[in-house]
Each structure stands twice: as C-alpha cells, then as structure tokens.
Coordinates of C-alpha atoms in Angstrom, one line a residue:
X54 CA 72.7 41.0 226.9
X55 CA 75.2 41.1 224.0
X56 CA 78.7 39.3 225.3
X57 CA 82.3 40.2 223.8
X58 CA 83.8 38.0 221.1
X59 CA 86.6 36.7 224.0
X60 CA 83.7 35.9 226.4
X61 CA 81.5 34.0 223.9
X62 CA 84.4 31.8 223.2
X63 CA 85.5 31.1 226.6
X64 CA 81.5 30.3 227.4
X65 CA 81.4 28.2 224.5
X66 CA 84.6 26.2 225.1
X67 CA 84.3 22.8 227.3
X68 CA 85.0 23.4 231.3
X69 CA 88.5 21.6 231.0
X70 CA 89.9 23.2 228.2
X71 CA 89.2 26.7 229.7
X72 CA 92.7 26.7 231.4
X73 CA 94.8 24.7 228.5
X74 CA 97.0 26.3 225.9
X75 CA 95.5 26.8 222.6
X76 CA 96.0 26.3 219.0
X77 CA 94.8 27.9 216.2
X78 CA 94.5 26.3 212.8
X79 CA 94.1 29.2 210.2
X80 CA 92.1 29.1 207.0
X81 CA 94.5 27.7 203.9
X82 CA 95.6 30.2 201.8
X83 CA 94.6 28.9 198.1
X84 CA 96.8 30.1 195.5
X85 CA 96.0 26.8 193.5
X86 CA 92.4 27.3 193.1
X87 CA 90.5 24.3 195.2
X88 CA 87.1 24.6 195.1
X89 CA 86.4 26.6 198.7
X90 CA 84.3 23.8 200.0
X91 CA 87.7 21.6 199.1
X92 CA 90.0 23.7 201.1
X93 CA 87.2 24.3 204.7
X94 CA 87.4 20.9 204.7
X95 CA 91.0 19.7 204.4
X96 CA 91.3 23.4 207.1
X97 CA 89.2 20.7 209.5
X98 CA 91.0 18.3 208.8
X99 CA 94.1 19.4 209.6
X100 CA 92.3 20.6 212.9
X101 CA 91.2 16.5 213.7
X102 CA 94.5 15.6 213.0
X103 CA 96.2 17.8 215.6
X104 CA 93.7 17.1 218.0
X105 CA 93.8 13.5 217.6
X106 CA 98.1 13.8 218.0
X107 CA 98.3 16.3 221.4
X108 CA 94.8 15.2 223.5
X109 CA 93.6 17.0 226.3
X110 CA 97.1 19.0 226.4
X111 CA 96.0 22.0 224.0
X112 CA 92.5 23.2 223.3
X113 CA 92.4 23.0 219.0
X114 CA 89.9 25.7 218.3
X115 CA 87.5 25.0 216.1
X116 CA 86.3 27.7 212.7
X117 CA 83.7 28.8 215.4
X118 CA 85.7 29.1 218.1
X119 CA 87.8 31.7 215.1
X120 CA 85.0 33.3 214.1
X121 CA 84.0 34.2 217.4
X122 CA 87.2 36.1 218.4
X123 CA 87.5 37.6 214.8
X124 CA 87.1 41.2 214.5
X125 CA 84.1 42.5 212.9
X126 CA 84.6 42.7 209.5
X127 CA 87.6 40.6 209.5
X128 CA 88.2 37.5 207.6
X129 CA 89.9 34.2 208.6
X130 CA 91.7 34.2 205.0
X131 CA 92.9 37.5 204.4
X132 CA 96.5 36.6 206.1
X133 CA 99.4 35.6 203.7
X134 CA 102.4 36.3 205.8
X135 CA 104.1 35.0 208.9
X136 CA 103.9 38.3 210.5
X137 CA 99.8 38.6 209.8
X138 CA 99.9 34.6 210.8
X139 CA 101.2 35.4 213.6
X140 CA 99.2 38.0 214.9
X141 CA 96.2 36.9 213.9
X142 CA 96.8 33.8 216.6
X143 CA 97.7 36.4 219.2
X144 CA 94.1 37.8 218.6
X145 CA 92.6 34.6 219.0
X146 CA 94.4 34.2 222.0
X147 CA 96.4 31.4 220.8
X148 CA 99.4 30.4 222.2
X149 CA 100.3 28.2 218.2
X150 CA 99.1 29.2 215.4
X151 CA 99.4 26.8 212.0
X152 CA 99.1 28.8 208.9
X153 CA 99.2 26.6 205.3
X154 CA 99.1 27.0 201.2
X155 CA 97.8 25.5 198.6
X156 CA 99.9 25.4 195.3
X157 CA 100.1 23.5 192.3
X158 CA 103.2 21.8 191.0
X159 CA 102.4 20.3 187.4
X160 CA 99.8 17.3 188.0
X161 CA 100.4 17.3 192.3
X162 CA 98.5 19.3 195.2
X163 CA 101.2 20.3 197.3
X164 CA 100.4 21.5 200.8
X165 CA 103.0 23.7 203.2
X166 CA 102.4 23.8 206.7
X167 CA 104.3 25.9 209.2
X168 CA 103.7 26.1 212.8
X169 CA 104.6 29.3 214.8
X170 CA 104.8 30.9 218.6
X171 CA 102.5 33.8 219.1
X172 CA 104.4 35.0 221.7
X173 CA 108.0 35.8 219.9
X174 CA 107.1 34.5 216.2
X175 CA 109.3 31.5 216.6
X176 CA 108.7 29.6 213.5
X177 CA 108.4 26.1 215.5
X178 CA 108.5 23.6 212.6
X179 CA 107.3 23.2 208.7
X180 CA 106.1 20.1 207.3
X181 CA 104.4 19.5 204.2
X182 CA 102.6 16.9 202.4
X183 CA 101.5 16.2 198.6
X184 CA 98.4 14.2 196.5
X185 CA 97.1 14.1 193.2
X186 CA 93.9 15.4 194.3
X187 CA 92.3 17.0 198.1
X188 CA 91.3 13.4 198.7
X189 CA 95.1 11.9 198.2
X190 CA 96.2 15.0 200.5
X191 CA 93.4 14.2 203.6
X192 CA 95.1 10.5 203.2
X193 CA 98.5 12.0 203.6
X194 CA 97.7 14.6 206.2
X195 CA 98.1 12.8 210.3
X196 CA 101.2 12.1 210.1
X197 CA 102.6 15.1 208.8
X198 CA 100.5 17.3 211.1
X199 CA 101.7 14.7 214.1
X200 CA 105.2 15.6 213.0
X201 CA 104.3 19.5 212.5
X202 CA 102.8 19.7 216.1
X203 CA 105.6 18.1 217.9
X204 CA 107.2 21.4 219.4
X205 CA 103.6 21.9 221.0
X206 CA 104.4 19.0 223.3
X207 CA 107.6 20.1 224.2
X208 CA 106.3 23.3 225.1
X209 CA 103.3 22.6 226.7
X210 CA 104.9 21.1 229.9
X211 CA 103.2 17.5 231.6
X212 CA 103.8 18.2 235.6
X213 CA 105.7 16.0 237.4
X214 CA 103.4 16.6 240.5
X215 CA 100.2 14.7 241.1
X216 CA 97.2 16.6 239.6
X217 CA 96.7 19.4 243.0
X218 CA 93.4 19.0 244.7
X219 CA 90.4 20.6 243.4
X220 CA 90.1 24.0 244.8
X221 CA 86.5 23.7 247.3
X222 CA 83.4 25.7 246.6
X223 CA 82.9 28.7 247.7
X224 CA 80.0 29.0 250.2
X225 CA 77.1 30.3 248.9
X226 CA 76.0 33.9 250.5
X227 CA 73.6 34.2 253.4
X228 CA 72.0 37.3 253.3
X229 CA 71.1 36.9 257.0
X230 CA 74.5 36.6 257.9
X231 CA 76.4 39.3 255.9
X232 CA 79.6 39.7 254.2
X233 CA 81.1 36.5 252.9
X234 CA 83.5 35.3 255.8
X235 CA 85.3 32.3 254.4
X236 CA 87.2 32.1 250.9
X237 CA 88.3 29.0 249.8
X238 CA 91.6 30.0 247.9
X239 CA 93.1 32.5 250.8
X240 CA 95.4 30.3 252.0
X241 CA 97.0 29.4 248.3
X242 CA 100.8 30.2 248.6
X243 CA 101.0 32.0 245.7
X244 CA 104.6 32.4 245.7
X245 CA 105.0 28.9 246.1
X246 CA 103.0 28.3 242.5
X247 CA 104.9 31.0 241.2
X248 CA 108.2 29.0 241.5
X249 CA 106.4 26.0 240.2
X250 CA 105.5 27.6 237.6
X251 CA 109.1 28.8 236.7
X252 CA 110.5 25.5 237.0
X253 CA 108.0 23.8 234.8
X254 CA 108.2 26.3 232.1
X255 CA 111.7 25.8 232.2
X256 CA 111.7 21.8 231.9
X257 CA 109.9 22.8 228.5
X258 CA 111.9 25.0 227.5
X259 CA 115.0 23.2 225.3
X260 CA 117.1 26.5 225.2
X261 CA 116.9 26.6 229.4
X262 CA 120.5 25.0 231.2
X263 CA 121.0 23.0 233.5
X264 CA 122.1 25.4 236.3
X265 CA 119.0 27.7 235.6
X266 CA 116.6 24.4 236.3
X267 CA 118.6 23.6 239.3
X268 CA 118.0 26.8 240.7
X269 CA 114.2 27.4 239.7
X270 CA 113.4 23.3 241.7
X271 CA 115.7 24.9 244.7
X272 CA 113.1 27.5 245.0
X273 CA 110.2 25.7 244.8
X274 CA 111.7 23.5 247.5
X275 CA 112.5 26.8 250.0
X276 CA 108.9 27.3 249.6
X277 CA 106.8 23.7 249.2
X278 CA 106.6 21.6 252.3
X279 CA 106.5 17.9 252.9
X280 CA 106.6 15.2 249.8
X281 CA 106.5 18.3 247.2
X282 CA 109.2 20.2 249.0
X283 CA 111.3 16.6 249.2
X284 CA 110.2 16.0 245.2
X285 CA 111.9 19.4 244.2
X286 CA 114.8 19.2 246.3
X287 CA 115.6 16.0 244.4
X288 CA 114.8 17.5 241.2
X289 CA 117.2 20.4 241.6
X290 CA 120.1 17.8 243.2
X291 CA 119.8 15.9 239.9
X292 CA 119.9 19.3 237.8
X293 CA 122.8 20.5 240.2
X294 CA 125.1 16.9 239.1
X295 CA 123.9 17.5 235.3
X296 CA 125.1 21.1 235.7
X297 CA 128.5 19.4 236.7
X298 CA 129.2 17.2 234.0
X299 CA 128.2 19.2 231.8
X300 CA 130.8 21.8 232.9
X301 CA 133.7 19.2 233.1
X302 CA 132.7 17.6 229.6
X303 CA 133.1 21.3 228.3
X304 CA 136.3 21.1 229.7
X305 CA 137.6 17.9 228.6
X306 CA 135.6 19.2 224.8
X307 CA 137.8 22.4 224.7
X308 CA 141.0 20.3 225.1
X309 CA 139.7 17.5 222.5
X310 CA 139.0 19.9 219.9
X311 CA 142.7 21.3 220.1
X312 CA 144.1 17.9 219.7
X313 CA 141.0 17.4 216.9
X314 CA 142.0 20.4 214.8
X315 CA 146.4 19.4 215.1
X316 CA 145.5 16.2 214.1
X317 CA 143.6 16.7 211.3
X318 CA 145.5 19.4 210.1
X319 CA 148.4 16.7 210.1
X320 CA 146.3 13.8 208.4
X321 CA 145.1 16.5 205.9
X322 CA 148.1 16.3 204.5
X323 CA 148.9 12.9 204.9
X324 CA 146.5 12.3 202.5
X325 CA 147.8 14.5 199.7
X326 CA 151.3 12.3 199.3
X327 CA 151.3 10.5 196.5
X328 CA 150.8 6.4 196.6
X329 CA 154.3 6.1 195.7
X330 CA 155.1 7.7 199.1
X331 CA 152.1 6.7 201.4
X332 CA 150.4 3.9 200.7
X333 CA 146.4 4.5 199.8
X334 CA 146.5 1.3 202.5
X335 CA 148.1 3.1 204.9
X336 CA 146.4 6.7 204.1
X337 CA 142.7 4.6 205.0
X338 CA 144.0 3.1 208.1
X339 CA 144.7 6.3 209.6
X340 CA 141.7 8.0 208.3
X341 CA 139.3 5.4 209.9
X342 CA 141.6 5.3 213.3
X343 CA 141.1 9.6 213.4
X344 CA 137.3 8.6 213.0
X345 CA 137.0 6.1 215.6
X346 CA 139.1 8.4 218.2
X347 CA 136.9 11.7 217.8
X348 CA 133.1 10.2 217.0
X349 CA 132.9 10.5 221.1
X350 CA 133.1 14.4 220.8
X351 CA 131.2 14.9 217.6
X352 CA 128.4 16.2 219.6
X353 CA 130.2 18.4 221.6
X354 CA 132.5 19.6 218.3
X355 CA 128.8 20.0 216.4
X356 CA 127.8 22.5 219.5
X357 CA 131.3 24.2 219.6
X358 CA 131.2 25.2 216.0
X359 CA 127.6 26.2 216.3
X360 CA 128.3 29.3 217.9
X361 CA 128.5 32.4 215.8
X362 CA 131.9 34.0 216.3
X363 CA 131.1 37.6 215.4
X364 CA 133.4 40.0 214.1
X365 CA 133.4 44.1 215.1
X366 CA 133.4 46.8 212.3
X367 CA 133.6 50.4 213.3
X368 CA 131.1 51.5 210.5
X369 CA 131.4 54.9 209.3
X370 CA 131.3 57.1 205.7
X371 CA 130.9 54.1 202.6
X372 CA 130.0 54.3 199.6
X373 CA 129.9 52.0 196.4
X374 CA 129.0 51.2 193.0
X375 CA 125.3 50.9 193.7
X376 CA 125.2 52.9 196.2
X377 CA 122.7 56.2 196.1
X378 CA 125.5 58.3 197.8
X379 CA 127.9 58.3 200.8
X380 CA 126.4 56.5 203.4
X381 CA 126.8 56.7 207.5
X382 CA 126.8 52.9 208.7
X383 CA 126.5 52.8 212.1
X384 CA 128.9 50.2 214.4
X385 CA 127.7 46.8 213.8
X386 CA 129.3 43.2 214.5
X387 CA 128.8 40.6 211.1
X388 CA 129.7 36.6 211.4
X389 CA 133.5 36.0 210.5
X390 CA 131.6 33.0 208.5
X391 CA 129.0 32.0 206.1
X392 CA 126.5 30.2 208.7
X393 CA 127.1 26.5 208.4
X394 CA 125.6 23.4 208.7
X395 CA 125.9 22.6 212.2
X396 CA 124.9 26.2 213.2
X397 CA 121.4 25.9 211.8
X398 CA 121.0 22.4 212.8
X399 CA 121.1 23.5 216.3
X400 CA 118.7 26.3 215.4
X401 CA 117.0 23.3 214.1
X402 CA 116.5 21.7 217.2
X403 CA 115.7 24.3 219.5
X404 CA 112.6 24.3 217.2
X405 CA 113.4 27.7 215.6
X406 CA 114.4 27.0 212.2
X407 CA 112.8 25.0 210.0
X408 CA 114.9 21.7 208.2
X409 CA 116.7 22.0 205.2
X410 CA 114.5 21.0 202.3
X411 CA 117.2 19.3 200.1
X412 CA 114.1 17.9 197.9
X413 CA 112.8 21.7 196.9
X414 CA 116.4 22.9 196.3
X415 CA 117.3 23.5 192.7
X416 CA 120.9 22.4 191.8
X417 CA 122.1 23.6 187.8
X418 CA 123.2 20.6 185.5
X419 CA 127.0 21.9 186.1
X420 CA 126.2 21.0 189.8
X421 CA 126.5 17.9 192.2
X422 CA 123.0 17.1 193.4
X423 CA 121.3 19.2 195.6
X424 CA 121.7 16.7 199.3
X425 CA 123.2 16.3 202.6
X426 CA 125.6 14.0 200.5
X427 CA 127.4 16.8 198.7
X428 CA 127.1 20.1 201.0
X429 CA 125.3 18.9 204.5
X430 CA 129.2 18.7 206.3
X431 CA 129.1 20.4 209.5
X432 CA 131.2 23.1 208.3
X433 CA 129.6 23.6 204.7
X434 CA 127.7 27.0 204.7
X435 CA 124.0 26.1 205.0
X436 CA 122.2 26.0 201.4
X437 CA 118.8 25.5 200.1
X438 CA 117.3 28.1 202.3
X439 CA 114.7 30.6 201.6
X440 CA 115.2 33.9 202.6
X441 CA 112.4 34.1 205.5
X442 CA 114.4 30.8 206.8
X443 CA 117.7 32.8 206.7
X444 CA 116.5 35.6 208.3
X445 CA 114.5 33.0 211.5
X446 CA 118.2 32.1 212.0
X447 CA 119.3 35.5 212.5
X448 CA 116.5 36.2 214.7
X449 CA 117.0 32.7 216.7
X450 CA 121.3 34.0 217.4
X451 CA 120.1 37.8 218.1
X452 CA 120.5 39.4 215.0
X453 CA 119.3 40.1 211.3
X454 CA 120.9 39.7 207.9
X455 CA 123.0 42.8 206.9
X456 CA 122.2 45.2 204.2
X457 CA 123.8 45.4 201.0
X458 CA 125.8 48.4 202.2
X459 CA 127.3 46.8 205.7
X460 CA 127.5 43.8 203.6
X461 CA 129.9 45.4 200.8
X462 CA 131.9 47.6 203.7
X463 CA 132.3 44.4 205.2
X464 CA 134.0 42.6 202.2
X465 CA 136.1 45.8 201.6
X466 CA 137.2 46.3 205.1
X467 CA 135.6 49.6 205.4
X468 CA 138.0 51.0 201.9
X469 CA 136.1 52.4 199.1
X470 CA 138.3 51.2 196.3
X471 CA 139.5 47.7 196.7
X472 CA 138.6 44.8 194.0
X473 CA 138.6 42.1 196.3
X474 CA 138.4 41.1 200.0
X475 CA 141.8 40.4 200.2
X476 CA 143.1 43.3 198.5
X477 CA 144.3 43.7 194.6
X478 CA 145.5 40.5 194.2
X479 CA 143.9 38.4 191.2
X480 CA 141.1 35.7 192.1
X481 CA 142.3 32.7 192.0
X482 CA 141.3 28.7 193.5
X483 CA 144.1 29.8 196.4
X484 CA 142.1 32.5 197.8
X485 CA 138.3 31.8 196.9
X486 CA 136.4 29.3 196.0
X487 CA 134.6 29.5 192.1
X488 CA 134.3 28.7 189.0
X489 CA 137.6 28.4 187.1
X490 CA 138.8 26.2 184.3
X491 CA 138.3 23.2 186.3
X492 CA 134.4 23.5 187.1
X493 CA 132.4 25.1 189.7
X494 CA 133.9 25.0 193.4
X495 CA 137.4 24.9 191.8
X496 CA 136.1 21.7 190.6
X497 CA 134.4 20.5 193.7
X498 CA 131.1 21.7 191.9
X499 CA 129.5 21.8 195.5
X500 CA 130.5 24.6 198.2
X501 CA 133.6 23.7 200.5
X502 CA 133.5 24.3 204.5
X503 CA 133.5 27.7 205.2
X504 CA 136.9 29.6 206.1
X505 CA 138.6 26.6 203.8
X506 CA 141.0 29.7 202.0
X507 CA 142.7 31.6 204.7
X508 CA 144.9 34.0 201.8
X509 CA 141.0 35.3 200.7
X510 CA 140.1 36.4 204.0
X511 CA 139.3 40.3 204.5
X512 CA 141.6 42.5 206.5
X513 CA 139.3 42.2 209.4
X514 CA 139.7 38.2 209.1
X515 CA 136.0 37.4 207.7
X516 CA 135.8 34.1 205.3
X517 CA 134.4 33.6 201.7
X518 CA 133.2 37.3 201.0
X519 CA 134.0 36.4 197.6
X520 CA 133.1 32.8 196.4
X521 CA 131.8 29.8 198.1
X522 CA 128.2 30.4 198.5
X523 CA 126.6 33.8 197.8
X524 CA 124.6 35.4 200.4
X525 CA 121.4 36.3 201.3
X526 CA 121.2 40.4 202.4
X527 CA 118.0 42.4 203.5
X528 CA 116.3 43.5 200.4
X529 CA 116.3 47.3 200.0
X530 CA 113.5 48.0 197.4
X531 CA 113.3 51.5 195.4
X532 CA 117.1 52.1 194.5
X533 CA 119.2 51.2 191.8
X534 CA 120.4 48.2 191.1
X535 CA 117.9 46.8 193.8
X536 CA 114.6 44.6 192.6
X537 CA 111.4 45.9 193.1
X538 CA 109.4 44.8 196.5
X539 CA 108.6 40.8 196.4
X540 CA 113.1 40.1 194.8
X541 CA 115.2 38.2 197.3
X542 CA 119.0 39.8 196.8
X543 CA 122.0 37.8 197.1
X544 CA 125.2 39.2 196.8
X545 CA 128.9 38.1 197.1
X546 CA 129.3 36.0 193.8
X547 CA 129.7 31.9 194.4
X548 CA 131.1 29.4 193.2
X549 CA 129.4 29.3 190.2
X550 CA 130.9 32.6 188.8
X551 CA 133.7 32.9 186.6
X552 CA 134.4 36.4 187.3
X553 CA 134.6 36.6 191.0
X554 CA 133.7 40.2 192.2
X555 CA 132.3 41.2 196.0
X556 CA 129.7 43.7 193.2
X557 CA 127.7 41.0 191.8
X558 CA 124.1 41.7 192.7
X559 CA 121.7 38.9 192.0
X560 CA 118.0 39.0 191.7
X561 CA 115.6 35.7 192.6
X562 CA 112.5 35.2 194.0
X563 CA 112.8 35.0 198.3
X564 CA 111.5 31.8 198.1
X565 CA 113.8 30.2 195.6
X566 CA 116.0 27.1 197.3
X567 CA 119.6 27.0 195.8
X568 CA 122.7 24.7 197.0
X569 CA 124.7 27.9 195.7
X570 CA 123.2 30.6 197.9
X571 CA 123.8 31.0 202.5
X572 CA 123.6 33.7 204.2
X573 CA 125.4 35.4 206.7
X574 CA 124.4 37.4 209.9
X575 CA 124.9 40.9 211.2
X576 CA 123.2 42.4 214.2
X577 CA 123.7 46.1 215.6
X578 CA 126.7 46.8 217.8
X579 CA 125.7 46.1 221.2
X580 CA 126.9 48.7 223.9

C-alpha cells in the first residue's frame, strides 16, 4: 500500500506533536555560493535552534518531514519570494514558515531571516545574523533565531485550563454483539470547546480588544459548568474592568492631547525669542517642565497619531507627463501624511512589520547619520524601509501603496496642469521641505515631522507631496519613464533635491534602505 505525502508525514511524526502547530524551516536560498553541504547544515541548524527556543509548543519539521509533503518533482530551494515562501509552508501544512539568504558583503557571511504567517502572509518578524565564515554564523545563530521565533509564542496560545482529561478508549468491537453501542466522545459539548477555542485564540492574538475577550470568556462561561464555568466568568469580569479603563483613559487621552498640541504650539515659539528676550535659562526650564507633564500620555499620544487619517479623492480623467494617455482612476482614499514613525512602530508590534534597520540604511555624505537619533521622532515619516516592508504596512492598515498615476493626481488635486501641490507659487523652505542654499532639509539635512509646512499642503489638505521624504509607489513595469521589472520607483522629490517638482521619477533597487525615501498609503474607496 502506497500512502499520500500528508499521511506519511503525519505517521512519521511523534504521537504528541500530531495536534501542535507547525513550523517549517525552508532550505536557504544561496546567492553567496556556500558549498551546499555548508548551507543543509546551517538549514538544520537553524531548525535546532527554534526547537530548542519554543519546546513542545510547535512541531519544527524536519528536511524529511519537507520532503515528504513536497510535490513530486518539486524542490525545497526553488522559492525566492515571500509570496512562494509563503505558500510553500501552506503546502506543508505549516502554520510559520522561516525562509533565509545567503549573501556576501565584502569579507562577512551575512544571513537574513524572516519569519511569516501562512495563513494571511503576515511577515511576523526579521532578524539576521553575520560571521566571517558558516562556522562564525552557526556560533551566532540561537539567539537570533530565539528572537526571530518570538511571535510563534505569542501566537501559539498556553491554556489557562488544566490539561482536559484524556479522552477513554474506545471499546474494542464484539462481533457477537453487533453494532458498536458506546462512543467515548458523544457526550463532548462541542459548542462549549468552540467558545474555548475563540477565547484562547483571542488571548493570542495582540490586535484582539478588550471588550471582544470579555465577551468570547462570557461565552465560554454560559456554556462550561462548575470550576471552568467560575474560571471564565472571572476571566471575562477582569476583561470587562480592562475594557473600562481603557475607555475612560481614551477619554482623559483625547482631552490631554488638546491641551498637548496648545501648549506646544505656545512653547514652540517660546523658544524662537531671542536670549536677549527669553533667557536660554528660562527657555530649558519650561521645556523640561512640558516633558515631565506629558511623558504620562506618550503612550497613548504614540497610539493616537498611529492611526492613518485617510483622505477621499473622487478619481476620474488624469493624465501627466509620463503618463501613456488619459487615464480613468477610479475613487480611492490616500493618507493625508507620509507614514511616520509611530505608525509603523505599532505595525511593529502587532508583529506585522518588520523593525527599522537603521544599520543597513545608506545615508549620502551631505546627510546626518542614518539613526533613530536624527529621523526616529514619532512624527518623522518612517525611512530606511524596503519596498516589500512599505508595502507589509499597507497591507497591516487595509491598503496598498498608490500608483504613480493616483500618486501624481493626488499631489495635483485631481488638475492636469499645476507645478506644485500648492498651486503656482515658487518652492520655497516655507512650503516644503528640500534642498536649498542652506543644505538638505532646509538645513536640517534629515527629514522634519511630517505635515511640518501647512502653506505646501494640496488643495485636498495632504502633507509633503513635494519635499520631505520621497515615496515609495507600486512599480508599473513596461511604460515610459518606468524601470524595467526588478526597479523600486519613488516619486515626489525629497529633501535632497534642489529643484523641487511632484515629476521627479527615481529609479533604485526595492531593496535599497534610504533615510531620504517613506512611503505613503492608498487603498480603494470603500463603499
């Protein structure tokens, strides 16, 4: 008897792991050229170390587990691509798939490691680790895998119930006595696990409230009885007060944040007064006491300005320099803003988005250093980003970056002549931010918060289409002045630009990192 590739696998797997979540740990894609025997074994490795960092909670399969499931034919190394990545662990019935790659940077082995959700694509986390040689990298590798597998535990739920009670046997058959008259799972209240199983999944789940936990623990309590029915009732009574504070902190946020903004609006131009006028003594002790009073709410400020405010555009005929002739956009909504520091961040943390690599970001000499230090502010767009990492924050908020065509009817307000986003006045440090005679960034030679020139905005009140940082768009490949498939497009001009023009197209490679370049996000007009 021949048995299915699933089957085999699930025969060959230990009896405990049959019902645990699973992991797979694809074969490293090699760009650098490691001897093959090199790069199976640091593949294993990598495998020990996630093992030996999440236990008995996630089965790690192993290459034979893989090569069971393949397809015929198919090959553990042919993906390149989260999209392949991520189907291939769907295949193998994974529920986390870690893809990696090998590359070379001068006289260093670099390894990248990304971790992703089979089930939506989520890109959970990306760590990665470097050595002169495979042997420096094994050294390196547990604690960067313990760090890449991290999300894993968070979403692989420990229960808060005692283990339940093994399920009896089931009687053997009696052929002298017939049909089998006893099972021992009839009586399972299936509804009951059901609602266990909601709530648990939503005590993993970081993006699930308060008053959605509440309720998922009240119905497992209308259904348990006894000690479990009295364990979820106080479960959802402690969600139900969370759900509460969290409500009047809201409150007491909204009304902070008003008093935050008058009152910085006011010191901001405390500060400007010259010595003469305001002492600098006197200009520090009211900085540090405006610090002190708000560091409370910086969380809650942090979350506030984390949500996208999107802005409606009624679409319609366009057309532009590059385009290839009139277009018909389609309504679609855009961000009023670059995407900024603290948006991502909380991207971030709901294990969407991957950090911001300030170390792999290339700053020009003209430049402040690439770093938190100079453009991590809250309200600084968000640099340094590839383009697949742009485009997993779009996906995280419910959208997608916008093409060069809504991108440049955006800037122009939907008019087909226009030189600027504000109209036919000239650029100047007033209304954008860019490179004049006093450096980049009107001198800042770093980005400034988003929104920070409010005579540049567009008619339809959108920030920083011209200057600031340029943006990432969605490649279109095949037309004039577009790159050929594999070019990351950028558009919008930055601060590093002298001649300031919503037209300038630039050209890099998607996974260049740039403290010039953010991104903003578009999604289709929702009905």
């Amino acid at each position: 008897m021949r048995l299915v590739p699933a089957l085999a696998l699930a025969l060959a797997l230990p009896h405990a792991a049959l019902g645990a979540e699973r992991l797979a740990v694809l074969e490293l894609y090699n760009p650098a050229g490691l001897e093959q025997q090199a790069a199976d074994y640091l593949t294993d490795r990598i495998r020990a170390a996630a093992l030996g960092a999440l236990g008995e909670r996630v089965k790690v399969l192993t290459r034979e587990n893989l090569v069971a499931l393949m397809p015929p034919g198919a090959d553990l190394a042919d993906c390149a691509g989260a999209d392949c990545e991520v189907e291939t662990g769907r295949r193998l019935g994974a529920r986390f798939v870690i893809s990696g790659e090998l590359v070379r940077l001068g006289e260093t082995l670099k390894l990248s490691l990304k971790l992703h959700a089979t089930d939506d694509g989520t890109l959970l986390a990306a760590e990665a680790a470097s050595g002169p040689d495979a042997e420096g990298l094994e050294a390196a590798l547990p604690p960067v895998v313990a760090a890449l597998v991290q999300p894993v535990k968070r979403h692989t739920p420990t229960p808060i119930f005692a283990a339940p009670t093994p399920l009896p046997a089931v009687p053997a058959v009696d052929a002298k006595v017939g049909p089998l008259a006893v099972v021992g799972f009839r009586d399972i209240d299936l509804d009951l696990l059901d609602a266990l199983q909601v709530a648990h999944r939503l005590e993993a789940n970081d993006r699930a409230t308060a008053a959605q936990r509440a309720a998922a623990w009240a119905s497992v309590a209308e259904r348990a009885e006894g000690e479990r029915a009295a364990e979820a009732t106080t479960r959802a009574e402690q969600w139900r007060a969370r759900h509460a504070a969290e409500v009047e902190r809201a409150r007491a946020a909204r009304a902070a944040w008003a008093r935050y903004r008058e009152d910085e609006a006011k010191l901001d131009r405390l500060l400007t007064y010259d010595a003469s006028v305001v002492p600098e003594a006197r200009k520090a002790e009211w900085k540090a006491a405006f610090e002190a009073a708000y560091a409370p709410w910086q969380a809650e400020f942090a979350r506030m300005t984390a949500e996208v405010e999107w802005v409606p555009l009624p679409g319609g005929d366009f057309e532009w320099e590059a385009s290839s002739g009139p277009a018909r956009l389609a309504p679609f909504d855009i961000s009023r803003s670059e995407v900024t520091v603290a948006q991502y961040t909380t991207c971030v943390e709901a294990g969407a988005c991957a950090p911001i690599d300030w170390a792999a970001c290339r700053a020009g000499p003209t430049l402040a250093p690439a770093g938190a230090e100079h453009y991590g502010a809250p309200a600084q767009p968000a640099v340094c980003l590839t383009l697949a990492e742009a485009r997993a924050f779009a996906k995280h908020v419910g959208g997608r970056l916008p093409s060069p065509d809504e991108w440049m009817f955006a800037a122009r307000s939907g008019r087909m002549t226009d030189g600027y986003p504000w109209g036919r006045a000239p650029a100047s440090c007033e209304r954008a931010v860019f490179l004049d005679a006093a450096g980049p960034g009107c001198g800042r030679k770093a980005t400034w918060p988003v929104c920070s020139r409010p005579a540049g905005h567009s008619r339809d009140g959108l920030c920083d289409m011209a200057g600031n940082a340029a943006e990432w768009v969605e490649p279109i490949s095949g037309r004039a002045p577009f790159p050929a498939r594999g070019q990351g497009t950028v558009m919008g001009g930055g601060l590093m630009h002298a001649i300031l023009d919503p037209r300038i197209i630039d050209h890099i490679a998607p996974t260049d990192r740039r403290p010039h370049i953010g991104f903003r996000v578009a999604r289709d007009r929702r009905p």
